[in-house]
Amino acid sequence: KKKKPKLLNKFDKTIKAELDAAEKLRKKGKVEEALRAFEALVNQYPQSPRARYGKAQSEDDLAEKMRSNEMLQQAINTYDEVVSLPNVPSDLIKLSLKREADRQQFLGRMRGSLVTLQKLVQLFPSETSFKNDLGVGYLLIGDNSNAKKVYEEVLSLAPNDGFAKVHYGFILKAENKIAESIPYLQEGLESGDPGTDDGRFYFHLGDALQRMGDKEAYKWYELGYQRGHFASVWQRSLYNVKGLKAQPWWTARETGYTELVKSLEKNWKLIRDEGLAVMDKKRSLFLPEDENLREKGDWSQFTLWQQGRKNENACKSVPKTCALLERFPEATGCRRGQIKYSIMHPGTHVWPHTGPTNCRLRMHLGLVIPKEGCRIRCAQDYRDWEEGKVLIFDDSFEHEVWQDAESYRLIFIVDVWHPELTAQQRRTLPAI
């Protein structure tokens, strides 16, 4: 059984009845009354840590009720005041700082949260859970190297800490240390420790195993699906809207975007010629794929729209293509996708991978397609590109690409909103 935290110092025990009465109001959801009661106690007993903590919690509750960031900032300040008082029980310090860091993260104050977590670790150096939280704090600001040091420290103190293992494995995988990442991710997930049952870890363990040619990957995908992290073994996107029609391959009619498809196919030579002109003149506009999806080879892209934002400079190089697309907001306004040219040279293999969201469909228009040697698999079905023809698939399903032809392959990629998303969802879903 968990020990009940000790929240009262000697003085607070003498005013326990008053503190309990205020807390009772808070527990009953009488948030404004509770806040008034705790404010009165803080005014009467400014040195009381428990009264100050009750005030912070009441402000926190009220912030949620009012959906007020200002009130939440007030709660954060009050949690911080608790810690600076004399004779604060260590359990109360832990609760205050943990909640302060959590609320700072909620407001997007990642660096402030990091300072709070560092304070916790300094005050309680032997508590690995605080170090684990600090590691997450570093990851949230993209500081993987400091996060890595923290988790190495945790694993030297507690070699079986599952939380530290999955996060350490996650960092190794991000560093492309694929084989090294596997045991940490696997043992961390197998530990069942709190915080390990997360879709990202199943996703990355399966991906690492696939890259090592290990069929065990699908066992972990199956487990991730059973745990509710994936829509299916094949559809493994992590940013989803529930209930959308899910199938690997689509026809133009099924999408309802027949006008867009007709326009792309009718104007494919224009799109191709503008793309070729850019390739010939300014090869540097095509940037190498940077998501570490290639096993080998040369694959570059020239992006015109990203997350629903037009790249004005890029469009100056291919003005007719961009003008053509402006008529189709399902593509140019798709904040969970891109519109881009994609060139792949012979000897390229793209690992099996999954897009981030089920909210888009991906169109591939064939522009320059060698006679043989190029193909794509989505789930368990293989297709070939054709010049002047559009292929449509849902890239939240696992897909893989081979380019073993004699010459380059050029396609035009257009992401569109999933047709079942409402106008409201298209306006409000955060960009990816």
Short mmCIF file of C-alpha atoms in Angstrom, two decimals:
data_model
loop_
_atom_site.label_atom_id
_atom_site.label_comp_id
_atom_site.label_asym_id
_atom_site.label_seq_id
_atom_site.Cartn_x
_atom_site.Cartn_y
_atom_site.Cartn_z
CA LYS A 1 0.00 0.00 0.00
CA LYS A 2 1.14 3.52 -0.75
CA LYS A 3 1.93 5.53 2.35
CA LYS A 4 -0.29 8.55 2.76
CA PRO A 5 1.78 11.69 2.19
CA LYS A 6 2.53 13.75 5.29
CA LEU A 7 1.30 17.25 4.51
CA LEU A 8 1.17 18.94 7.93
CA ASN A 9 4.06 20.43 9.88
CA LYS A 10 3.84 20.99 13.66
CA PHE A 11 2.08 24.31 13.34
CA ASP A 12 -0.42 23.08 10.73
CA LYS A 13 -1.46 20.26 13.06
CA THR A 14 -2.71 22.93 15.48
CA ILE A 15 -5.07 24.38 12.83
CA LYS A 16 -6.00 21.03 11.31
CA ALA A 17 -9.75 21.50 11.85
CA GLU A 18 -9.77 24.77 9.89
CA LEU A 19 -7.65 23.29 7.09
CA ASP A 20 -9.94 20.22 6.89
CA ALA A 21 -13.06 22.41 6.66
CA ALA A 22 -11.59 24.36 3.71
CA GLU A 23 -10.42 21.14 2.03
CA LYS A 24 -13.89 19.61 2.43
CA LEU A 25 -15.35 22.49 0.38
CA ARG A 26 -12.75 21.89 -2.34
CA LYS A 27 -13.45 18.15 -2.44
CA LYS A 28 -17.20 18.85 -2.80
CA GLY A 29 -16.45 20.97 -5.87
CA LYS A 30 -17.37 24.26 -4.17
CA VAL A 31 -14.33 25.82 -5.77
CA GLU A 32 -14.96 29.55 -5.14
CA GLU A 33 -15.91 28.93 -1.49
CA ALA A 34 -12.83 26.75 -0.97
CA LEU A 35 -10.58 29.43 -2.46
CA ARG A 36 -12.07 32.09 -0.16
CA ALA A 37 -11.59 29.78 2.86
CA PHE A 38 -7.94 29.03 1.99
CA GLU A 39 -7.22 32.73 1.23
CA ALA A 40 -8.54 33.65 4.68
CA LEU A 41 -6.28 31.00 6.25
CA VAL A 42 -3.24 32.26 4.30
CA ASN A 43 -3.96 35.84 5.49
CA GLN A 44 -4.34 34.66 9.07
CA TYR A 45 -1.41 32.18 9.01
CA PRO A 46 1.03 33.33 6.28
CA GLN A 47 3.63 30.75 7.41
CA SER A 48 1.24 27.79 6.95
CA PRO A 49 2.46 25.62 4.01
CA ARG A 50 -0.71 23.51 3.98
CA ALA A 51 -3.00 26.57 3.75
CA ARG A 52 -0.87 27.94 0.89
CA TYR A 53 -1.00 24.56 -0.89
CA GLY A 54 -4.80 24.46 -0.48
CA LYS A 55 -5.00 27.93 -2.01
CA ALA A 56 -2.87 26.77 -4.98
CA GLN A 57 -5.08 23.70 -5.51
CA SER A 58 -8.25 25.81 -5.35
CA GLU A 59 -6.84 28.26 -7.90
CA ASP A 60 -5.87 25.27 -10.06
CA ASP A 61 -9.44 23.90 -9.83
CA LEU A 62 -10.92 27.32 -10.59
CA ALA A 63 -8.61 27.75 -13.61
CA GLU A 64 -9.99 24.51 -14.99
CA LYS A 65 -13.57 25.52 -14.31
CA MET A 66 -13.12 28.97 -15.89
CA ARG A 67 -10.72 27.73 -18.59
CA SER A 68 -8.51 30.62 -17.55
CA ASN A 69 -4.76 30.62 -18.25
CA GLU A 70 -4.39 33.70 -16.04
CA MET A 71 -5.86 31.88 -13.06
CA LEU A 72 -3.65 28.87 -13.82
CA GLN A 73 -0.57 31.12 -13.78
CA GLN A 74 -1.72 32.34 -10.36
CA ALA A 75 -1.91 28.71 -9.16
CA ILE A 76 1.62 28.06 -10.51
CA ASN A 77 2.92 31.09 -8.56
CA THR A 78 1.21 29.87 -5.38
CA TYR A 79 2.61 26.33 -5.70
CA ASP A 80 6.03 27.98 -5.96
CA GLU A 81 5.37 30.04 -2.80
CA VAL A 82 4.63 26.86 -0.81
CA VAL A 83 8.18 25.62 -1.29
CA SER A 84 9.80 28.86 -0.08
CA LEU A 85 8.06 28.77 3.33
CA PRO A 86 9.89 27.50 6.46
CA ASN A 87 9.40 23.94 7.80
CA VAL A 88 7.57 22.54 4.76
CA PRO A 89 7.10 18.74 4.96
CA SER A 90 9.08 17.05 2.17
CA ASP A 91 5.94 15.32 0.84
CA LEU A 92 4.29 18.72 0.40
CA ILE A 93 7.37 20.09 -1.42
CA LYS A 94 7.24 17.11 -3.81
CA LEU A 95 3.52 17.50 -4.52
CA SER A 96 3.79 21.26 -5.02
CA LEU A 97 6.76 21.17 -7.39
CA LYS A 98 5.42 18.22 -9.38
CA ARG A 99 2.08 19.94 -9.92
CA GLU A 100 3.81 23.23 -10.72
CA ALA A 101 5.93 21.55 -13.42
CA ASP A 102 2.88 19.76 -14.83
CA ARG A 103 0.84 22.97 -15.07
CA GLN A 104 3.78 24.84 -16.64
CA GLN A 105 3.96 22.16 -19.32
CA PHE A 106 0.21 22.45 -19.85
CA LEU A 107 0.67 26.17 -20.59
CA GLY A 108 3.55 25.39 -22.96
CA ARG A 109 6.14 26.90 -20.56
CA MET A 110 8.58 24.05 -21.20
CA ARG A 111 11.71 25.83 -20.00
CA GLY A 112 10.03 27.03 -16.82
CA SER A 113 8.87 23.49 -16.19
CA LEU A 114 12.44 22.25 -16.71
CA VAL A 115 13.72 24.63 -14.00
CA THR A 116 11.04 23.31 -11.60
CA LEU A 117 11.96 19.68 -12.37
CA GLN A 118 15.67 20.44 -11.88
CA LYS A 119 14.81 21.89 -8.46
CA LEU A 120 12.95 18.67 -7.56
CA VAL A 121 15.91 16.51 -8.59
CA GLN A 122 18.35 18.69 -6.60
CA LEU A 123 16.17 18.47 -3.47
CA PHE A 124 15.51 14.71 -3.78
CA PRO A 125 18.50 13.24 -5.65
CA SER A 126 17.73 9.61 -4.75
CA GLU A 127 14.17 9.65 -6.20
CA THR A 128 14.46 8.21 -9.69
CA SER A 129 10.87 9.14 -10.63
CA PHE A 130 11.82 12.84 -10.50
CA LYS A 131 14.83 12.18 -12.72
CA ASN A 132 12.52 10.35 -15.14
CA ASP A 133 10.24 13.40 -15.24
CA LEU A 134 13.25 15.65 -15.81
CA GLY A 135 14.25 13.45 -18.78
CA VAL A 136 10.79 13.99 -20.28
CA GLY A 137 11.21 17.74 -19.66
CA TYR A 138 14.39 17.71 -21.77
CA LEU A 139 12.70 15.67 -24.51
CA LEU A 140 9.84 18.20 -24.66
CA ILE A 141 12.27 20.98 -25.60
CA GLY A 142 14.09 18.68 -28.05
CA ASP A 143 17.21 18.36 -25.89
CA ASN A 144 17.82 14.64 -26.45
CA SER A 145 21.44 14.68 -25.29
CA ASN A 146 20.60 15.94 -21.78
CA ALA A 147 17.61 13.58 -21.61
CA LYS A 148 19.95 10.73 -22.53
CA LYS A 149 22.34 11.62 -19.68
CA VAL A 150 19.44 11.70 -17.22
CA TYR A 151 18.19 8.23 -18.26
CA GLU A 152 21.73 6.81 -18.14
CA GLU A 153 21.93 8.10 -14.58
CA VAL A 154 18.56 6.53 -13.68
CA LEU A 155 19.56 3.17 -15.19
CA SER A 156 22.84 3.18 -13.27
CA LEU A 157 20.83 3.65 -10.03
CA ALA A 158 17.83 1.45 -10.99
CA PRO A 159 18.78 -0.93 -13.83
CA ASN A 160 15.23 -2.34 -14.10
CA ASP A 161 13.37 0.97 -14.30
CA GLY A 162 10.97 0.37 -17.22
CA PHE A 163 10.11 4.05 -17.70
CA ALA A 164 13.79 4.97 -18.10
CA LYS A 165 14.34 1.99 -20.42
CA VAL A 166 11.61 2.87 -22.94
CA HIS A 167 12.70 6.51 -23.02
CA TYR A 168 16.37 5.59 -23.35
CA GLY A 169 15.49 3.17 -26.17
CA PHE A 170 13.41 5.91 -27.81
CA ILE A 171 16.43 8.26 -27.77
CA LEU A 172 18.78 5.59 -29.16
CA LYS A 173 16.30 4.94 -31.99
CA ALA A 174 16.18 8.68 -32.75
CA GLU A 175 20.00 8.55 -32.99
CA ASN A 176 19.59 5.74 -35.54
CA LYS A 177 21.19 3.22 -33.14
CA ILE A 178 18.55 0.73 -34.22
CA ALA A 179 19.95 -2.54 -32.85
CA GLU A 180 20.93 -0.92 -29.53
CA SER A 181 17.45 0.57 -29.04
CA ILE A 182 15.58 -2.75 -29.27
CA PRO A 183 16.37 -4.35 -25.88
CA TYR A 184 15.63 -1.12 -24.00
CA LEU A 185 12.28 -0.58 -25.74
CA GLN A 186 11.32 -4.25 -25.40
CA GLU A 187 12.32 -4.70 -21.74
CA GLY A 188 10.74 -1.35 -20.86
CA LEU A 189 7.41 -2.35 -22.42
CA GLU A 190 7.58 -5.81 -20.85
CA SER A 191 8.09 -4.24 -17.41
CA GLY A 192 4.53 -2.85 -17.47
CA ASP A 193 5.78 0.08 -15.35
CA PRO A 194 3.56 3.21 -15.26
CA GLY A 195 4.20 5.45 -18.26
CA THR A 196 5.49 2.67 -20.52
CA ASP A 197 2.19 1.70 -22.16
CA ASP A 198 2.39 4.33 -24.88
CA GLY A 199 1.76 3.92 -28.61
CA ARG A 200 5.06 5.62 -29.51
CA PHE A 201 7.08 2.87 -27.86
CA TYR A 202 5.20 0.05 -29.62
CA PHE A 203 5.56 2.04 -32.84
CA HIS A 204 9.32 2.51 -32.51
CA LEU A 205 10.06 -1.00 -31.23
CA GLY A 206 8.18 -2.52 -34.18
CA ASP A 207 9.93 -0.16 -36.59
CA ALA A 208 13.37 -1.01 -35.17
CA LEU A 209 12.66 -4.75 -35.43
CA GLN A 210 11.43 -4.33 -39.03
CA ARG A 211 14.63 -2.54 -39.95
CA MET A 212 16.62 -5.42 -38.51
CA GLY A 213 14.54 -7.81 -40.65
CA ASP A 214 12.87 -9.34 -37.58
CA LYS A 215 9.29 -10.55 -38.08
CA GLU A 216 8.72 -10.18 -34.29
CA ALA A 217 7.80 -6.59 -35.24
CA TYR A 218 4.24 -7.64 -36.06
CA LYS A 219 3.84 -9.28 -32.65
CA TRP A 220 4.47 -5.86 -31.08
CA TYR A 221 2.20 -4.10 -33.57
CA GLU A 222 -0.52 -6.62 -32.72
CA LEU A 223 0.02 -5.93 -29.02
CA GLY A 224 -0.08 -2.17 -29.64
CA TYR A 225 -3.37 -2.67 -31.49
CA GLN A 226 -4.80 -4.80 -28.65
CA ARG A 227 -3.79 -2.10 -26.14
CA GLY A 228 -5.79 0.43 -28.18
CA HIS A 229 -2.83 2.43 -29.50
CA PHE A 230 -3.30 1.54 -33.19
CA ALA A 231 -6.43 1.37 -35.34
CA SER A 232 -5.16 -1.97 -36.69
CA VAL A 233 -1.90 -3.89 -37.12
CA TRP A 234 -1.39 -2.17 -40.50
CA GLN A 235 -2.80 1.28 -39.65
CA ARG A 236 -0.49 2.68 -36.98
CA SER A 237 -0.79 6.47 -37.10
CA LEU A 238 -0.82 8.11 -33.66
CA TYR A 239 -2.75 11.37 -34.35
CA ASN A 240 -6.19 10.18 -35.31
CA VAL A 241 -9.84 11.08 -35.55
CA LYS A 242 -11.93 8.08 -34.55
CA GLY A 243 -14.46 6.52 -36.89
CA LEU A 244 -13.02 7.63 -40.26
CA LYS A 245 -13.31 5.11 -43.10
CA ALA A 246 -10.06 3.15 -43.20
CA GLN A 247 -8.72 1.28 -46.23
CA PRO A 248 -5.23 1.24 -47.78
CA TRP A 249 -6.16 2.09 -51.39
CA TRP A 250 -8.87 4.48 -52.63
CA THR A 251 -10.44 5.30 -55.98
CA ALA A 252 -11.05 8.91 -57.04
CA ARG A 253 -14.79 8.35 -56.82
CA GLU A 254 -14.54 7.03 -53.24
CA THR A 255 -12.71 10.19 -52.16
CA GLY A 256 -15.22 12.53 -53.81
CA TYR A 257 -12.27 14.58 -55.10
CA THR A 258 -12.82 13.63 -58.75
CA GLU A 259 -12.36 17.23 -60.01
CA LEU A 260 -8.91 17.43 -58.45
CA VAL A 261 -7.88 14.03 -59.85
CA LYS A 262 -9.17 14.95 -63.34
CA SER A 263 -7.29 18.25 -63.22
CA LEU A 264 -4.02 16.55 -62.17
CA GLU A 265 -4.31 13.89 -64.86
CA LYS A 266 -5.32 16.35 -67.57
CA ASN A 267 -2.42 18.71 -66.77
CA TRP A 268 0.20 16.11 -65.90
CA LYS A 269 2.61 17.16 -68.67
CA LEU A 270 2.51 20.79 -67.55
CA ILE A 271 3.21 19.69 -63.93
CA ARG A 272 5.99 17.38 -65.16
CA ASP A 273 7.65 20.00 -67.37
CA GLU A 274 7.73 22.62 -64.61
CA GLY A 275 9.18 20.02 -62.24
CA LEU A 276 11.85 19.01 -64.76
CA ALA A 277 12.83 22.65 -65.33
CA VAL A 278 13.39 23.09 -61.59
CA MET A 279 15.38 19.84 -61.45
CA ASP A 280 17.61 20.89 -64.31
CA LYS A 281 18.22 24.48 -63.24
CA LYS A 282 18.29 24.40 -59.49
CA ARG A 283 18.91 20.93 -58.22
CA SER A 284 19.38 22.49 -54.77
CA LEU A 285 15.62 23.19 -54.55
CA PHE A 286 15.10 19.44 -54.18
CA LEU A 287 16.04 18.65 -50.58
CA PRO A 288 16.99 15.13 -49.42
CA GLU A 289 14.27 13.29 -47.47
CA ASP A 290 15.14 14.01 -43.82
CA GLU A 291 12.91 11.70 -41.77
CA ASN A 292 15.32 8.77 -41.83
CA LEU A 293 12.93 6.63 -43.89
CA ARG A 294 15.48 5.31 -46.41
CA GLU A 295 17.43 2.13 -46.02
CA LYS A 296 19.60 3.22 -48.97
CA GLY A 297 19.59 5.39 -52.05
CA ASP A 298 18.81 8.95 -53.10
CA TRP A 299 15.37 10.50 -52.57
CA SER A 300 14.68 14.24 -52.68
CA GLN A 301 11.61 16.46 -52.51
CA PHE A 302 10.60 19.95 -53.58
CA THR A 303 7.76 21.22 -51.36
CA LEU A 304 5.11 23.74 -52.52
CA TRP A 305 2.63 23.57 -49.60
CA GLN A 306 3.38 22.42 -46.06
CA GLN A 307 0.73 22.17 -43.29
CA GLY A 308 -1.69 24.21 -45.39
CA ARG A 309 0.85 27.03 -45.92
CA LYS A 310 1.99 27.97 -49.42
CA ASN A 311 5.73 28.33 -50.03
CA GLU A 312 5.59 31.50 -52.15
CA ASN A 313 9.24 31.24 -53.20
CA ALA A 314 8.91 27.64 -54.34
CA CYS A 315 5.76 28.49 -56.32
CA LYS A 316 7.63 31.17 -58.28
CA SER A 317 9.60 28.32 -59.88
CA VAL A 318 6.48 26.32 -60.84
CA PRO A 319 3.79 29.03 -61.21
CA LYS A 320 1.36 27.14 -63.45
CA THR A 321 1.33 24.09 -61.21
CA CYS A 322 0.61 26.25 -58.14
CA ALA A 323 -2.10 28.20 -59.97
CA LEU A 324 -3.73 24.91 -60.91
CA LEU A 325 -3.82 23.76 -57.28
CA GLU A 326 -5.23 27.00 -55.85
CA ARG A 327 -8.71 25.85 -56.93
CA PHE A 328 -8.64 22.87 -54.57
CA PRO A 329 -8.77 23.82 -50.85
CA GLU A 330 -9.05 20.12 -49.87
CA ALA A 331 -5.34 19.99 -50.86
CA THR A 332 -3.92 23.49 -50.32
CA GLY A 333 -5.79 23.82 -47.00
CA CYS A 334 -4.82 20.37 -45.69
CA ARG A 335 -2.89 21.32 -42.56
CA ARG A 336 -1.96 17.71 -41.96
CA GLY A 337 -0.20 17.24 -45.30
CA GLN A 338 2.03 18.56 -48.06
CA ILE A 339 2.07 19.14 -51.81
CA LYS A 340 5.45 18.34 -53.34
CA TYR A 341 7.50 16.87 -56.15
CA SER A 342 9.38 13.69 -55.23
CA ILE A 343 12.35 12.33 -57.15
CA MET A 344 13.79 8.90 -56.39
CA HIS A 345 16.95 7.57 -58.00
CA PRO A 346 17.81 3.93 -58.79
CA GLY A 347 18.97 1.76 -55.89
CA THR A 348 16.62 3.35 -53.34
CA HIS A 349 14.59 1.41 -50.79
CA VAL A 350 12.23 3.17 -48.38
CA TRP A 351 11.63 1.25 -45.15
CA PRO A 352 8.11 0.11 -44.29
CA HIS A 353 6.68 3.12 -42.45
CA THR A 354 3.44 4.78 -41.40
CA GLY A 355 2.31 8.40 -41.71
CA PRO A 356 1.43 10.34 -38.54
CA THR A 357 -2.34 10.76 -38.99
CA ASN A 358 -5.47 9.13 -40.43
CA CYS A 359 -6.86 12.58 -41.33
CA ARG A 360 -5.42 12.70 -44.85
CA LEU A 361 -5.21 10.69 -48.04
CA ARG A 362 -2.17 10.84 -50.34
CA MET A 363 -2.33 11.21 -54.12
CA HIS A 364 0.66 10.22 -56.29
CA LEU A 365 0.64 11.56 -59.88
CA GLY A 366 3.14 9.73 -62.12
CA LEU A 367 5.35 12.19 -64.04
CA VAL A 368 8.47 10.29 -65.14
CA ILE A 369 8.11 6.55 -64.53
CA PRO A 370 10.68 4.02 -65.76
CA LYS A 371 9.24 0.99 -67.60
CA GLU A 372 10.00 -1.40 -64.72
CA GLY A 373 11.66 -1.63 -61.32
CA CYS A 374 9.52 0.89 -59.37
CA ARG A 375 6.70 -0.18 -57.07
CA ILE A 376 4.89 0.69 -53.88
CA ARG A 377 3.22 -1.51 -51.29
CA CYS A 378 0.48 -0.24 -48.98
CA ALA A 379 -0.59 -2.81 -46.35
CA GLN A 380 -0.48 -6.09 -48.33
CA ASP A 381 -1.22 -4.73 -51.79
CA TYR A 382 1.40 -3.72 -54.42
CA ARG A 383 0.90 -1.09 -57.15
CA ASP A 384 2.94 0.49 -59.96
CA TRP A 385 2.90 4.14 -61.00
CA GLU A 386 1.86 5.19 -64.49
CA GLU A 387 2.71 8.46 -66.20
CA GLY A 388 -0.29 10.77 -66.17
CA LYS A 389 -2.26 8.63 -63.70
CA VAL A 390 -3.09 9.26 -60.02
CA LEU A 391 -2.73 6.58 -57.33
CA ILE A 392 -4.52 7.28 -54.03
CA PHE A 393 -3.68 5.61 -50.72
CA ASP A 394 -4.04 6.19 -47.02
CA ASP A 395 -0.50 6.63 -45.74
CA SER A 396 -1.55 5.95 -42.12
CA PHE A 397 -1.30 2.32 -43.28
CA GLU A 398 2.16 0.77 -43.47
CA HIS A 399 3.74 1.37 -46.89
CA GLU A 400 7.09 0.65 -48.53
CA VAL A 401 8.78 1.74 -51.79
CA TRP A 402 11.38 0.16 -54.10
CA GLN A 403 13.25 1.94 -56.91
CA ASP A 404 15.37 -0.62 -58.80
CA ALA A 405 14.98 0.87 -62.29
CA GLU A 406 17.66 2.09 -64.68
CA SER A 407 16.71 5.80 -64.33
CA TYR A 408 15.05 8.26 -61.94
CA ARG A 409 11.37 8.27 -60.96
CA LEU A 410 9.54 11.61 -60.61
CA ILE A 411 6.08 11.88 -59.05
CA PHE A 412 3.88 14.69 -57.74
CA ILE A 413 2.43 14.19 -54.25
CA VAL A 414 -0.80 15.89 -53.18
CA ASP A 415 -2.19 15.29 -49.69
CA VAL A 416 -5.92 15.93 -49.16
CA TRP A 417 -8.16 15.97 -46.10
CA HIS A 418 -9.88 12.65 -45.41
CA PRO A 419 -13.28 13.14 -47.12
CA GLU A 420 -15.27 12.25 -43.98
CA LEU A 421 -13.81 15.11 -41.90
CA THR A 422 -16.32 17.91 -41.27
CA ALA A 423 -15.66 21.54 -42.22
CA GLN A 424 -15.31 22.29 -38.49
CA GLN A 425 -12.66 19.55 -38.06
CA ARG A 426 -10.73 20.80 -41.07
CA ARG A 427 -10.67 24.27 -39.53
CA THR A 428 -9.74 23.27 -36.00
CA LEU A 429 -7.51 20.16 -36.16
CA PRO A 430 -3.97 21.19 -35.19
CA ALA A 431 -1.39 21.08 -37.99
CA ILE A 432 0.99 18.12 -38.39
#
